[in-house]
mmCIF file of C-alpha atoms in Angstrom:
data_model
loop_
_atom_site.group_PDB
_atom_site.id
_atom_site.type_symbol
_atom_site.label_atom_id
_atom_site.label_comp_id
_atom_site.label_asym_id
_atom_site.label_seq_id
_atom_site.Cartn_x
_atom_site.Cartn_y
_atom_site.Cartn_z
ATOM 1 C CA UNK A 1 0.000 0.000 0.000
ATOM 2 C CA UNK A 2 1.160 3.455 -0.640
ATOM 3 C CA UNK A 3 2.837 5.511 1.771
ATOM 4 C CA UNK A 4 0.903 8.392 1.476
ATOM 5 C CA UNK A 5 -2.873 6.247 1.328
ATOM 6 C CA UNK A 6 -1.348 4.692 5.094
ATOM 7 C CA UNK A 7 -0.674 8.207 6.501
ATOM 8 C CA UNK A 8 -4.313 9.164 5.540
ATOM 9 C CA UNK A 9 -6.093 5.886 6.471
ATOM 10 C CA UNK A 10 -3.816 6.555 10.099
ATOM 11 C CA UNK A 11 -5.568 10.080 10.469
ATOM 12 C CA UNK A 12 -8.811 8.782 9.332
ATOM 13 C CA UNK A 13 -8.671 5.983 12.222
ATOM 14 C CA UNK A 14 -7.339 8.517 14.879
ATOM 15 C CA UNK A 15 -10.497 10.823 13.830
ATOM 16 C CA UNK A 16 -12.786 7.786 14.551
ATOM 17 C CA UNK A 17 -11.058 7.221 17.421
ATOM 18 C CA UNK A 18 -11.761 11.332 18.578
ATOM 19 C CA UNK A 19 -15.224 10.776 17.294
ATOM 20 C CA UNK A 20 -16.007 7.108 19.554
ATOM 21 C CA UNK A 21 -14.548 9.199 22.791
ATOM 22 C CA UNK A 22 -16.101 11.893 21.901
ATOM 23 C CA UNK A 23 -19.711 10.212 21.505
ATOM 24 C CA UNK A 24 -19.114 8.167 24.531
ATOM 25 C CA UNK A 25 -18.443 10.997 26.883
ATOM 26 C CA UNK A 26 -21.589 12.820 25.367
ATOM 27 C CA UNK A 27 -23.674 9.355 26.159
ATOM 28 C CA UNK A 28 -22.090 8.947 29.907
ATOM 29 C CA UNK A 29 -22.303 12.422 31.116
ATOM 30 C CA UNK A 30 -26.383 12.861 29.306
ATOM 31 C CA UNK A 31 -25.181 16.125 27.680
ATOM 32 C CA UNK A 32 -28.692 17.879 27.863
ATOM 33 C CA UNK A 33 -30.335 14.371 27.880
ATOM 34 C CA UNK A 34 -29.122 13.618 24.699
ATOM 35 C CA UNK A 35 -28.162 10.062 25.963
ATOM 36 C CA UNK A 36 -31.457 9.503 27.505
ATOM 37 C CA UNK A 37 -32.925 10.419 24.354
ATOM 38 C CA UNK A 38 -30.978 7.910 22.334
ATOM 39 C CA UNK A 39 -31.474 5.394 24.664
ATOM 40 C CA UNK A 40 -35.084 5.965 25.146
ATOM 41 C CA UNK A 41 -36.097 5.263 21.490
ATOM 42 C CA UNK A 42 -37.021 1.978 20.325
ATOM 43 C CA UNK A 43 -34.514 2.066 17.889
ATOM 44 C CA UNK A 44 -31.448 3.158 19.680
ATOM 45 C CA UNK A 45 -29.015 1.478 18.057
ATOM 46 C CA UNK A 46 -29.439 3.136 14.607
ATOM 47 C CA UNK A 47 -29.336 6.671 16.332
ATOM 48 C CA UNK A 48 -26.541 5.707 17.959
ATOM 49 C CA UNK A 49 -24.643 4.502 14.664
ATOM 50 C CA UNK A 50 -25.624 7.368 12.726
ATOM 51 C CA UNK A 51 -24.460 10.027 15.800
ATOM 52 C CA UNK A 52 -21.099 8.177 15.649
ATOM 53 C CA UNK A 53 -20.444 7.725 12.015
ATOM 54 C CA UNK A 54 -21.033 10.989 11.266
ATOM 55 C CA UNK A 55 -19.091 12.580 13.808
ATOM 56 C CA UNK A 56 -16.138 10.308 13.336
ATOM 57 C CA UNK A 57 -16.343 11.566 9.276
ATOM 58 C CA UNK A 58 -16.175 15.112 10.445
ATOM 59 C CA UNK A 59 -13.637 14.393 13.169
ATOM 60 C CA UNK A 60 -11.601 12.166 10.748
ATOM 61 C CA UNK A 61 -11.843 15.158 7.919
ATOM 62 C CA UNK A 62 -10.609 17.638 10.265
ATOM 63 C CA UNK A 63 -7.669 15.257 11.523
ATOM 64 C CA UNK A 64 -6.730 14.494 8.003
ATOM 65 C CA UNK A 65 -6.668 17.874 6.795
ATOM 66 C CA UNK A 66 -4.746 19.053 9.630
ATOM 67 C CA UNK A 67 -2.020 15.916 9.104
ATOM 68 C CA UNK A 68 -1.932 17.471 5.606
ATOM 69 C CA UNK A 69 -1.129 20.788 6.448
ATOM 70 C CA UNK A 70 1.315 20.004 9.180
ATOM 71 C CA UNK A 71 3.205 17.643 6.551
ATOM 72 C CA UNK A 72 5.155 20.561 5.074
ATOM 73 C CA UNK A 73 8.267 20.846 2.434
ATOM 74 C CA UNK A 74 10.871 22.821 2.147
ATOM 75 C CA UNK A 75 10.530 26.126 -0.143
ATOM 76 C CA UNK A 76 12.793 26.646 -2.837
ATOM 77 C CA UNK A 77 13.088 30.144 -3.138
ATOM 78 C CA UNK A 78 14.874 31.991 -0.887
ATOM 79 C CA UNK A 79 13.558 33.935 2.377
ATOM 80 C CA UNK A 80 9.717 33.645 3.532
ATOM 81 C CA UNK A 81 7.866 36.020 1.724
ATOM 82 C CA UNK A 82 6.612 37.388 4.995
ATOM 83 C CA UNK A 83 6.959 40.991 4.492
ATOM 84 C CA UNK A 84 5.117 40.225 1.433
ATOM 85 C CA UNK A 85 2.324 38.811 3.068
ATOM 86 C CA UNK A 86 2.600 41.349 5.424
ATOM 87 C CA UNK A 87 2.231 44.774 3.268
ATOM 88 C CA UNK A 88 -0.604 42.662 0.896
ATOM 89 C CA UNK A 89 -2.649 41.761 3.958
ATOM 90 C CA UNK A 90 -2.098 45.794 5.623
ATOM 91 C CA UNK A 91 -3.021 47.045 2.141
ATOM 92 C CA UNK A 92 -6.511 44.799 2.510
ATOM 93 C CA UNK A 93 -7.170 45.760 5.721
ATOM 94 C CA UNK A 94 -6.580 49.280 4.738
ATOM 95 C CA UNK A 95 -8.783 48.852 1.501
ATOM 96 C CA UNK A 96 -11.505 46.875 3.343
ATOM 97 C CA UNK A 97 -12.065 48.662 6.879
ATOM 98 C CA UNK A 98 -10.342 52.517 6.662
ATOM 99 C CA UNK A 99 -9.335 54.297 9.743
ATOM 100 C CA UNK A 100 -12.419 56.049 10.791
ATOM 101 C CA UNK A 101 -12.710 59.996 10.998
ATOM 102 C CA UNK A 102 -13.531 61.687 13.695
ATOM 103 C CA UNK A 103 -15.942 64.779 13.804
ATOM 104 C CA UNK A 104 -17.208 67.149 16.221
ATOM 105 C CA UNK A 105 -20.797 66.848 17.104
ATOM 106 C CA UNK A 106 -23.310 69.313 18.065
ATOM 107 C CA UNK A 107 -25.438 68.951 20.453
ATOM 108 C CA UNK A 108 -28.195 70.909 22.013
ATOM 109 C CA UNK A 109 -28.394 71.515 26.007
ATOM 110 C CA UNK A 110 -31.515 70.583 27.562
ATOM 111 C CA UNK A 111 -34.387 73.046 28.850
ATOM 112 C CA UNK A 112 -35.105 70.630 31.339
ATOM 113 C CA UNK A 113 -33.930 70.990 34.648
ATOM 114 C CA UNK A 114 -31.732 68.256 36.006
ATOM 115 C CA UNK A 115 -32.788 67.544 39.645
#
């Protein structure tokens, strides 16, 4: 088998894994009576499956994702492009929110007698 199919089918199982301990906390502790609720139905089991398979494919796509990004390779140009990054992502904030300006307001006094 591929390296690379191993090192996601690893991160998928680890997600499953976050998912089952995740799922069985929720059921022990009767998160808002979500486990009483499960186990009240008649069909309990299928809840149950469903609640679990779908979290562990969301837990598993996070935790692959994440393996993915932390894999990183070495960049062949030289230096980071930071400063870069840095004046494009000033010149957007710049473009998208401007400082704002400050006026002087007028306002009326009151006739009213402050007691």
């Amino acid at each position: 088998m591929p390296q690379l199919v191993r090192f996601m089918m690893r991160h998928a199982a680890i997600g499953f894994a976050i998912a089952i301990a995740f799922v069985t906390v929720l059921m022990v502790s009767d998160f808002n009576g979500v486990g009483t609720l499960i186990l009240g139905s008649d069909m309990w089991y299928v809840a149950l499956f469903m609640l679990t398979f779908f979290t562990g494919l969301t837990c598993a796509s996070v935790q692959m994702g994440l393996a993915i990004f932390a894999l990183g390779e070495d960049d062949e140009t030289p230096g980071t492009g930071e400063r870069v990054w840095a004046r494009a992502v000033s010149a957007v904030r710049a473009w998208l929110a401007p400082p704002p300006q400050r006026a002087p307001a007028m306002v009326k006094p009151s006739r009213r007698a402050h007691r």
